Amino acid sequence: MTITSPHLGSSAGWTDARLLYALEEVVEKELDRHLKVTKDWMPHEYVPWSDARNFPGFFEDGEAWGKEQSKVTEIGRIALVVNLLTEDNLPSYHHEIATLFGRDGAWGTWVHRWTAEEGRHGIVMRDYLLASRAVDPDKLEQFRMAHMSEGFESDNSHSMLHSVAYVSFQELATRISHRNTGHQSGDPVCDRMLARIAADENLHMIFYRNLLKAAFEIAPDLTMQAVRDVVVNFRMPGHGIPGFERAAAQMAIGEVYNMRIHHDDVLAPVLRFLKVMEIDGLGPEGRRAQEELGMFMGGLDAEARKFDEKLAARKARMAARASA
């Protein structure tokens, strides 16, 4: 497709304020669409309350947590903690997008609606984990305090366009992580809960992805550069969680989230939908960003193939040991 230059002239003419104003009608349209297709749901309906019992502390009949009480797998426990601690930082996420997008008009309505919907995710996940005794409640709270006490600042807080590009991928990444955690959890109740959360995340991704498409139409060079920067430097929002690197490595081996999933199920689908590599009519900076994006995706695919081979070899060794 051919995209013409923005009416403001060069890329230098676009500021965050002008982009926010130019995209306001798109935000309003996408908000209306979102409210028509989204479904309200009750977090308490997804929690196995009948499994709950008191923990020690103020209750004399309190029972201490033990790993044998958990119905979820080891990888399920690891991923659930990472996913919940990520959701716990909602106050910081709200502050960032409210600062970038504003609290007025369609942008503000979306910011508050998104925050309200995301709030359900932390509520239902924590209630499930505590009622079902899926994870150690003391460690979970200690991790939450440590993680939130550090604060959070996005890598893209300097630019609303970079932020829109980031969440277009991040919302899908979160959906995939929740969905795969459910599949790997070993508990149908957990799987059902995370499927409900994943459905929300998918709708959030569609909102931002469509907004990013509109940004390409009015400011293609700047948007291409933003997408290049975000894809090349992408980090999940939970990267500051205590022990995140080790947990991420375990989640990669457990096929909850790894390089192959990131390339095939997150980056590639969004780039393909937006036809990013087919956009022409770009200026020098836009073309350079497009070329660098293509090279990065090729390199990531090659790295993912190496990971696939190592993972397959690991599975073969484990199968051989099990049958010995």
mmCIF file of C-alpha atoms in Angstrom:
data_model
loop_
_atom_site.group_PDB
_atom_site.id
_atom_site.type_symbol
_atom_site.label_atom_id
_atom_site.label_comp_id
_atom_site.label_asym_id
_atom_site.label_seq_id
_atom_site.Cartn_x
_atom_site.Cartn_y
_atom_site.Cartn_z
ATOM 1 C CA MET A 1 0.000 0.000 0.000
ATOM 2 C CA THR A 2 1.122 3.546 -0.593
ATOM 3 C CA ILE A 3 0.939 6.053 2.211
ATOM 4 C CA THR A 4 1.367 9.724 1.505
ATOM 5 C CA SER A 5 3.275 12.174 3.653
ATOM 6 C CA PRO A 6 1.418 13.754 6.604
ATOM 7 C CA HIS A 7 -0.280 17.051 5.965
ATOM 8 C CA LEU A 8 2.007 18.720 8.473
ATOM 9 C CA GLY A 9 4.939 18.090 6.164
ATOM 10 C CA SER A 10 8.103 16.490 7.542
ATOM 11 C CA SER A 11 8.246 14.099 10.478
ATOM 12 C CA ALA A 12 9.555 16.949 12.577
ATOM 13 C CA GLY A 13 6.097 18.542 12.385
ATOM 14 C CA TRP A 14 4.535 15.799 14.460
ATOM 15 C CA THR A 15 4.520 16.277 18.220
ATOM 16 C CA ASP A 16 2.808 14.092 20.800
ATOM 17 C CA ALA A 17 0.091 16.713 21.178
ATOM 18 C CA ARG A 18 -0.592 16.846 17.435
ATOM 19 C CA LEU A 19 -0.632 13.053 17.180
ATOM 20 C CA LEU A 20 -3.045 12.779 20.096
ATOM 21 C CA TYR A 21 -5.349 15.276 18.430
ATOM 22 C CA ALA A 22 -5.055 13.632 15.002
ATOM 23 C CA LEU A 23 -5.888 10.196 16.428
ATOM 24 C CA GLU A 24 -8.762 11.335 18.682
ATOM 25 C CA GLU A 25 -11.490 10.310 16.210
ATOM 26 C CA VAL A 26 -9.883 6.882 15.759
ATOM 27 C CA VAL A 27 -9.774 6.398 19.536
ATOM 28 C CA GLU A 28 -13.464 7.309 19.764
ATOM 29 C CA LYS A 29 -14.355 4.874 16.977
ATOM 30 C CA GLU A 30 -12.286 2.060 18.485
ATOM 31 C CA LEU A 31 -13.706 2.735 21.945
ATOM 32 C CA ASP A 32 -17.261 2.434 20.607
ATOM 33 C CA ARG A 33 -16.351 -0.805 18.844
ATOM 34 C CA HIS A 34 -14.678 -2.161 21.972
ATOM 35 C CA LEU A 35 -17.660 -1.421 24.207
ATOM 36 C CA LYS A 36 -19.968 -3.208 21.763
ATOM 37 C CA VAL A 37 -17.940 -6.433 21.620
ATOM 38 C CA THR A 38 -16.549 -6.666 25.154
ATOM 39 C CA LYS A 39 -18.435 -8.697 27.754
ATOM 40 C CA ASP A 40 -18.658 -7.855 31.432
ATOM 41 C CA TRP A 41 -17.781 -10.741 33.723
ATOM 42 C CA MET A 42 -17.628 -11.346 37.454
ATOM 43 C CA PRO A 43 -14.222 -12.291 38.894
ATOM 44 C CA HIS A 44 -15.778 -14.066 41.871
ATOM 45 C CA GLU A 45 -17.501 -16.539 39.543
ATOM 46 C CA TYR A 46 -14.150 -17.946 38.426
ATOM 47 C CA VAL A 47 -12.769 -18.647 41.918
ATOM 48 C CA PRO A 48 -13.123 -22.074 43.644
ATOM 49 C CA TRP A 49 -14.219 -20.632 46.959
ATOM 50 C CA SER A 50 -15.224 -24.052 48.331
ATOM 51 C CA ASP A 51 -11.523 -25.039 48.284
ATOM 52 C CA ALA A 52 -10.563 -22.145 50.560
ATOM 53 C CA ARG A 53 -9.586 -22.418 54.209
ATOM 54 C CA ASN A 54 -7.871 -20.217 56.764
ATOM 55 C CA PHE A 55 -4.156 -19.534 56.800
ATOM 56 C CA PRO A 56 -2.260 -19.265 60.117
ATOM 57 C CA GLY A 57 -2.048 -15.890 61.816
ATOM 58 C CA PHE A 58 -5.142 -14.543 63.515
ATOM 59 C CA PHE A 59 -7.088 -17.767 63.029
ATOM 60 C CA GLU A 60 -6.455 -20.590 65.473
ATOM 61 C CA ASP A 61 -7.543 -23.159 62.908
ATOM 62 C CA GLY A 62 -5.238 -21.715 60.235
ATOM 63 C CA GLU A 63 -3.355 -24.216 58.101
ATOM 64 C CA ALA A 64 0.123 -23.395 56.790
ATOM 65 C CA TRP A 65 0.685 -23.609 53.045
ATOM 66 C CA GLY A 66 2.446 -26.644 51.609
ATOM 67 C CA LYS A 67 3.426 -27.366 48.028
ATOM 68 C CA GLU A 68 1.450 -30.608 48.097
ATOM 69 C CA GLN A 69 -1.757 -28.556 48.474
ATOM 70 C CA SER A 70 -1.333 -26.964 45.049
ATOM 71 C CA LYS A 71 -3.227 -28.406 42.094
ATOM 72 C CA VAL A 72 -1.086 -26.639 39.528
ATOM 73 C CA THR A 73 2.169 -27.801 38.020
ATOM 74 C CA GLU A 74 5.576 -26.392 38.929
ATOM 75 C CA ILE A 75 5.747 -24.342 35.741
ATOM 76 C CA GLY A 76 2.164 -23.266 36.409
ATOM 77 C CA ARG A 77 3.128 -21.867 39.821
ATOM 78 C CA ILE A 78 6.108 -19.997 38.395
ATOM 79 C CA ALA A 79 4.141 -18.460 35.533
ATOM 80 C CA LEU A 80 1.134 -17.581 37.696
ATOM 81 C CA VAL A 81 3.311 -15.621 40.107
ATOM 82 C CA VAL A 82 5.032 -13.735 37.268
ATOM 83 C CA ASN A 83 1.728 -13.008 35.559
ATOM 84 C CA LEU A 84 0.025 -11.811 38.736
ATOM 85 C CA LEU A 85 2.927 -9.615 39.841
ATOM 86 C CA THR A 86 2.847 -8.056 36.374
ATOM 87 C CA GLU A 87 -0.861 -7.293 36.801
ATOM 88 C CA ASP A 88 -0.178 -5.889 40.273
ATOM 89 C CA ASN A 89 1.661 -2.923 38.766
ATOM 90 C CA LEU A 90 -1.582 -1.567 37.303
ATOM 91 C CA PRO A 91 -1.350 1.715 39.283
ATOM 92 C CA SER A 92 1.971 2.480 37.565
ATOM 93 C CA TYR A 93 0.636 1.505 34.145
ATOM 94 C CA HIS A 94 -2.412 3.712 34.656
ATOM 95 C CA HIS A 95 -0.241 6.640 35.689
ATOM 96 C CA GLU A 96 1.918 6.280 32.585
ATOM 97 C CA ILE A 97 -0.852 6.057 30.010
ATOM 98 C CA ALA A 98 -2.925 8.743 31.735
ATOM 99 C CA THR A 99 0.114 11.025 31.581
ATOM 100 C CA LEU A 100 0.814 10.204 27.935
ATOM 101 C CA PHE A 101 -2.730 9.975 26.574
ATOM 102 C CA GLY A 102 -4.510 12.380 28.922
ATOM 103 C CA ARG A 103 -7.654 12.058 31.032
ATOM 104 C CA ASP A 104 -10.043 14.001 28.796
ATOM 105 C CA GLY A 105 -12.158 13.129 25.774
ATOM 106 C CA ALA A 106 -12.070 9.720 24.116
ATOM 107 C CA TRP A 107 -8.462 9.146 25.182
ATOM 108 C CA GLY A 108 -9.346 9.643 28.838
ATOM 109 C CA THR A 109 -12.436 7.459 28.601
ATOM 110 C CA TRP A 110 -10.315 4.667 27.153
ATOM 111 C CA VAL A 111 -7.595 5.060 29.785
ATOM 112 C CA HIS A 112 -10.085 4.629 32.619
ATOM 113 C CA ARG A 113 -12.033 1.825 30.906
ATOM 114 C CA TRP A 114 -8.828 -0.099 30.198
ATOM 115 C CA THR A 115 -7.706 0.318 33.797
ATOM 116 C CA ALA A 116 -11.051 -0.920 35.118
ATOM 117 C CA GLU A 117 -10.958 -4.000 32.907
ATOM 118 C CA GLU A 118 -7.342 -4.773 33.788
ATOM 119 C CA GLY A 119 -8.191 -4.463 37.471
ATOM 120 C CA ARG A 120 -10.340 -7.583 37.214
ATOM 121 C CA HIS A 121 -7.335 -9.627 36.180
ATOM 122 C CA GLY A 122 -5.358 -9.024 39.350
ATOM 123 C CA ILE A 123 -8.471 -9.540 41.490
ATOM 124 C CA VAL A 124 -9.429 -12.910 40.030
ATOM 125 C CA MET A 125 -5.873 -14.241 39.834
ATOM 126 C CA ARG A 126 -5.065 -13.450 43.459
ATOM 127 C CA ASP A 127 -8.393 -14.805 44.693
ATOM 128 C CA TYR A 128 -7.852 -18.007 42.712
ATOM 129 C CA LEU A 129 -4.295 -18.454 43.965
ATOM 130 C CA LEU A 130 -5.270 -17.968 47.608
ATOM 131 C CA ALA A 131 -8.529 -19.933 47.558
ATOM 132 C CA SER A 132 -6.968 -22.880 45.736
ATOM 133 C CA ARG A 133 -3.657 -22.644 47.644
ATOM 134 C CA ALA A 134 -1.843 -22.767 44.327
ATOM 135 C CA VAL A 135 1.215 -20.822 45.518
ATOM 136 C CA ASP A 136 2.928 -19.836 48.761
ATOM 137 C CA PRO A 137 0.893 -16.815 49.963
ATOM 138 C CA ASP A 138 3.692 -15.379 52.107
ATOM 139 C CA LYS A 139 6.222 -15.390 49.260
ATOM 140 C CA LEU A 140 3.615 -13.999 46.890
ATOM 141 C CA GLU A 141 3.029 -10.999 49.161
ATOM 142 C CA GLN A 142 6.752 -10.512 49.752
ATOM 143 C CA PHE A 143 7.360 -10.481 45.998
ATOM 144 C CA ARG A 144 4.479 -8.029 45.486
ATOM 145 C CA MET A 145 5.852 -5.615 48.065
ATOM 146 C CA ALA A 146 9.375 -5.802 46.644
ATOM 147 C CA HIS A 147 8.215 -5.401 43.049
ATOM 148 C CA MET A 148 5.859 -2.489 43.625
ATOM 149 C CA SER A 149 8.238 -0.733 46.032
ATOM 150 C CA GLU A 150 10.782 -0.478 43.220
ATOM 151 C CA GLY A 151 8.309 1.417 41.061
ATOM 152 C CA PHE A 152 7.919 1.021 37.322
ATOM 153 C CA GLU A 153 8.861 3.138 34.331
ATOM 154 C CA SER A 154 8.209 1.992 30.799
ATOM 155 C CA ASP A 155 11.024 1.987 28.260
ATOM 156 C CA ASN A 156 8.644 3.982 26.049
ATOM 157 C CA SER A 157 7.387 6.659 28.413
ATOM 158 C CA HIS A 158 9.201 9.340 26.375
ATOM 159 C CA SER A 159 6.817 9.019 23.414
ATOM 160 C CA MET A 160 3.108 8.344 22.988
ATOM 161 C CA LEU A 161 3.775 6.809 19.556
ATOM 162 C CA HIS A 162 6.333 4.395 21.005
ATOM 163 C CA SER A 163 3.864 3.590 23.787
ATOM 164 C CA VAL A 164 1.064 2.796 21.321
ATOM 165 C CA ALA A 165 3.470 0.600 19.343
ATOM 166 C CA TYR A 166 4.614 -1.173 22.509
ATOM 167 C CA VAL A 167 1.179 -2.022 23.861
ATOM 168 C CA SER A 168 0.113 -3.289 20.423
ATOM 169 C CA PHE A 169 2.631 -6.098 20.922
ATOM 170 C CA GLN A 170 2.614 -6.296 24.721
ATOM 171 C CA GLU A 171 -1.126 -6.873 25.054
ATOM 172 C CA LEU A 172 -0.843 -9.815 22.669
ATOM 173 C CA ALA A 173 2.217 -11.102 24.512
ATOM 174 C CA THR A 174 0.286 -10.959 27.782
ATOM 175 C CA ARG A 175 -2.656 -12.775 26.207
ATOM 176 C CA ILE A 176 -0.352 -15.538 24.961
ATOM 177 C CA SER A 177 1.415 -15.822 28.322
ATOM 178 C CA HIS A 178 -1.874 -16.135 30.226
ATOM 179 C CA ARG A 179 -3.306 -18.631 27.735
ATOM 180 C CA ASN A 180 -0.230 -20.856 27.738
ATOM 181 C CA THR A 181 -0.004 -20.691 31.528
ATOM 182 C CA GLY A 182 -3.546 -22.025 31.689
ATOM 183 C CA HIS A 183 -2.713 -24.839 29.268
ATOM 184 C CA GLN A 184 0.378 -25.799 31.282
ATOM 185 C CA SER A 185 -1.209 -25.375 34.734
ATOM 186 C CA GLY A 186 -2.749 -28.828 35.009
ATOM 187 C CA ASP A 187 -5.866 -27.342 36.610
ATOM 188 C CA PRO A 188 -9.025 -26.895 34.468
ATOM 189 C CA VAL A 189 -10.281 -24.174 36.831
ATOM 190 C CA CYS A 190 -7.074 -22.194 36.327
ATOM 191 C CA ASP A 191 -7.214 -22.749 32.573
ATOM 192 C CA ARG A 192 -10.783 -21.423 32.431
ATOM 193 C CA MET A 193 -9.913 -18.336 34.481
ATOM 194 C CA LEU A 194 -6.877 -17.458 32.375
ATOM 195 C CA ALA A 195 -8.832 -18.005 29.152
ATOM 196 C CA ARG A 196 -11.275 -15.334 30.358
ATOM 197 C CA ILE A 197 -8.400 -12.934 31.093
ATOM 198 C CA ALA A 198 -6.777 -13.710 27.740
ATOM 199 C CA ALA A 199 -9.993 -12.763 25.938
ATOM 200 C CA ASP A 200 -9.786 -9.286 27.500
ATOM 201 C CA GLU A 201 -6.134 -8.920 26.563
ATOM 202 C CA ASN A 202 -6.928 -9.809 22.965
ATOM 203 C CA LEU A 203 -9.528 -7.042 22.724
ATOM 204 C CA HIS A 204 -7.040 -4.583 24.207
ATOM 205 C CA MET A 205 -4.499 -5.642 21.604
ATOM 206 C CA ILE A 206 -7.008 -5.075 18.793
ATOM 207 C CA PHE A 207 -7.729 -1.560 20.087
ATOM 208 C CA TYR A 208 -4.074 -0.563 20.115
ATOM 209 C CA ARG A 209 -3.217 -2.399 16.905
ATOM 210 C CA ASN A 210 -5.951 -0.521 15.036
ATOM 211 C CA LEU A 211 -4.724 2.725 16.534
ATOM 212 C CA LEU A 212 -1.201 1.898 15.366
ATOM 213 C CA LYS A 213 -2.567 1.257 11.866
ATOM 214 C CA ALA A 214 -4.079 4.742 11.841
ATOM 215 C CA ALA A 215 -0.759 6.193 13.016
ATOM 216 C CA PHE A 216 0.956 4.577 10.021
ATOM 217 C CA GLU A 217 -1.519 6.346 7.751
ATOM 218 C CA ILE A 218 -0.838 9.834 9.086
ATOM 219 C CA ALA A 219 2.820 9.634 10.202
ATOM 220 C CA PRO A 220 4.359 6.603 8.466
ATOM 221 C CA ASP A 221 8.028 7.453 8.977
ATOM 222 C CA LEU A 222 7.732 8.193 12.678
ATOM 223 C CA THR A 223 5.496 5.179 13.231
ATOM 224 C CA MET A 224 7.905 2.873 11.409
ATOM 225 C CA GLN A 225 10.749 4.135 13.575
ATOM 226 C CA ALA A 226 8.677 3.640 16.720
ATOM 227 C CA VAL A 227 7.773 0.072 15.734
ATOM 228 C CA ARG A 228 11.422 -0.671 14.926
ATOM 229 C CA ASP A 229 12.574 0.653 18.287
ATOM 230 C CA VAL A 230 9.887 -1.233 20.219
ATOM 231 C CA VAL A 231 10.396 -4.572 18.456
ATOM 232 C CA VAL A 232 14.184 -4.476 18.711
ATOM 233 C CA ASN A 233 14.207 -3.481 22.384
ATOM 234 C CA PHE A 234 11.052 -5.277 23.557
ATOM 235 C CA ARG A 235 10.839 -6.293 27.219
ATOM 236 C CA MET A 236 7.843 -7.647 29.087
ATOM 237 C CA PRO A 237 6.504 -5.201 31.713
ATOM 238 C CA GLY A 238 7.309 -7.636 34.521
ATOM 239 C CA HIS A 239 11.058 -7.563 33.897
ATOM 240 C CA GLY A 240 11.650 -5.901 37.278
ATOM 241 C CA ILE A 241 10.046 -8.731 39.270
ATOM 242 C CA PRO A 242 12.474 -10.327 41.767
ATOM 243 C CA GLY A 243 14.029 -13.384 40.127
ATOM 244 C CA PHE A 244 12.440 -12.557 36.761
ATOM 245 C CA GLU A 245 15.362 -13.795 34.649
ATOM 246 C CA ARG A 246 15.293 -17.262 36.201
ATOM 247 C CA ALA A 247 11.493 -17.422 36.024
ATOM 248 C CA ALA A 248 11.552 -16.310 32.374
ATOM 249 C CA ALA A 249 14.071 -19.040 31.552
ATOM 250 C CA GLN A 250 11.847 -21.658 33.199
ATOM 251 C CA MET A 251 8.793 -20.315 31.373
ATOM 252 C CA ALA A 252 10.721 -20.537 28.105
ATOM 253 C CA ILE A 253 11.609 -24.186 28.674
ATOM 254 C CA GLY A 254 8.055 -24.872 29.849
ATOM 255 C CA GLU A 255 6.744 -23.379 26.585
ATOM 256 C CA VAL A 256 4.740 -20.670 28.295
ATOM 257 C CA TYR A 257 6.695 -17.887 26.610
ATOM 258 C CA ASN A 258 9.943 -18.096 24.650
ATOM 259 C CA MET A 259 11.674 -16.739 21.535
ATOM 260 C CA ARG A 260 9.718 -18.933 19.149
ATOM 261 C CA ILE A 261 6.404 -17.921 20.695
ATOM 262 C CA HIS A 262 7.485 -14.270 20.753
ATOM 263 C CA HIS A 263 8.404 -14.328 17.070
ATOM 264 C CA ASP A 264 5.595 -16.497 15.686
ATOM 265 C CA ASP A 265 2.646 -15.618 17.937
ATOM 266 C CA VAL A 266 3.294 -12.008 18.939
ATOM 267 C CA LEU A 267 5.564 -9.998 16.645
ATOM 268 C CA ALA A 268 4.837 -11.628 13.283
ATOM 269 C CA PRO A 269 0.995 -11.505 13.485
ATOM 270 C CA VAL A 270 0.895 -7.786 14.327
ATOM 271 C CA LEU A 271 3.476 -6.867 11.692
ATOM 272 C CA ARG A 272 1.644 -8.994 9.133
ATOM 273 C CA PHE A 273 -1.739 -7.444 9.927
ATOM 274 C CA LEU A 274 -0.297 -3.952 9.555
ATOM 275 C CA LYS A 275 1.595 -4.990 6.379
ATOM 276 C CA VAL A 276 4.584 -3.177 7.833
ATOM 277 C CA MET A 277 7.109 -4.641 5.417
ATOM 278 C CA GLU A 278 4.916 -3.705 2.425
ATOM 279 C CA ILE A 279 4.552 -0.010 3.219
ATOM 280 C CA ASP A 280 6.182 2.208 0.586
ATOM 281 C CA GLY A 281 6.433 5.929 0.058
ATOM 282 C CA LEU A 282 8.612 6.253 3.158
ATOM 283 C CA GLY A 283 11.331 8.832 3.675
ATOM 284 C CA PRO A 284 14.983 7.899 4.318
ATOM 285 C CA GLU A 285 14.526 7.365 8.071
ATOM 286 C CA GLY A 286 11.383 5.337 7.572
ATOM 287 C CA ARG A 287 12.998 3.094 4.958
ATOM 288 C CA ARG A 288 16.013 2.547 7.193
ATOM 289 C CA ALA A 289 13.778 1.588 10.101
ATOM 290 C CA GLN A 290 11.812 -0.796 7.863
ATOM 291 C CA GLU A 291 15.013 -2.480 6.656
ATOM 292 C CA GLU A 292 16.388 -2.780 10.179
ATOM 293 C CA LEU A 293 13.091 -4.251 11.336
ATOM 294 C CA GLY A 294 13.225 -6.875 8.592
ATOM 295 C CA MET A 295 16.804 -7.792 9.473
ATOM 296 C CA PHE A 296 15.949 -8.057 13.155
ATOM 297 C CA MET A 297 13.000 -10.359 12.498
ATOM 298 C CA GLY A 298 15.207 -12.602 10.361
ATOM 299 C CA GLY A 299 17.833 -12.751 13.090
ATOM 300 C CA LEU A 300 15.229 -13.458 15.777
ATOM 301 C CA ASP A 301 13.809 -16.308 13.697
ATOM 302 C CA ALA A 302 17.304 -17.799 13.386
ATOM 303 C CA GLU A 303 17.824 -17.532 17.148
ATOM 304 C CA ALA A 304 14.419 -19.115 17.724
ATOM 305 C CA ARG A 305 15.414 -22.069 15.525
ATOM 306 C CA LYS A 306 18.493 -22.630 17.689
ATOM 307 C CA PHE A 307 16.303 -22.494 20.793
ATOM 308 C CA ASP A 308 13.863 -24.974 19.221
ATOM 309 C CA GLU A 309 16.716 -27.409 18.570
ATOM 310 C CA LYS A 310 18.005 -27.133 22.136
ATOM 311 C CA LEU A 311 14.513 -27.595 23.549
ATOM 312 C CA ALA A 312 13.898 -30.656 21.364
ATOM 313 C CA ALA A 313 17.223 -32.165 22.476
ATOM 314 C CA ARG A 314 16.329 -31.512 26.117
ATOM 315 C CA LYS A 315 12.957 -33.229 25.688
ATOM 316 C CA ALA A 316 14.664 -36.216 24.061
ATOM 317 C CA ARG A 317 17.104 -36.554 26.970
ATOM 318 C CA MET A 318 14.291 -36.356 29.521
ATOM 319 C CA ALA A 319 12.260 -38.961 27.606
ATOM 320 C CA ALA A 320 15.270 -41.279 27.475
ATOM 321 C CA ARG A 321 15.820 -40.960 31.227
ATOM 322 C CA ALA A 322 12.139 -41.608 31.921
ATOM 323 C CA SER A 323 12.144 -44.805 29.860
ATOM 324 C CA ALA A 324 15.471 -46.093 31.230
#
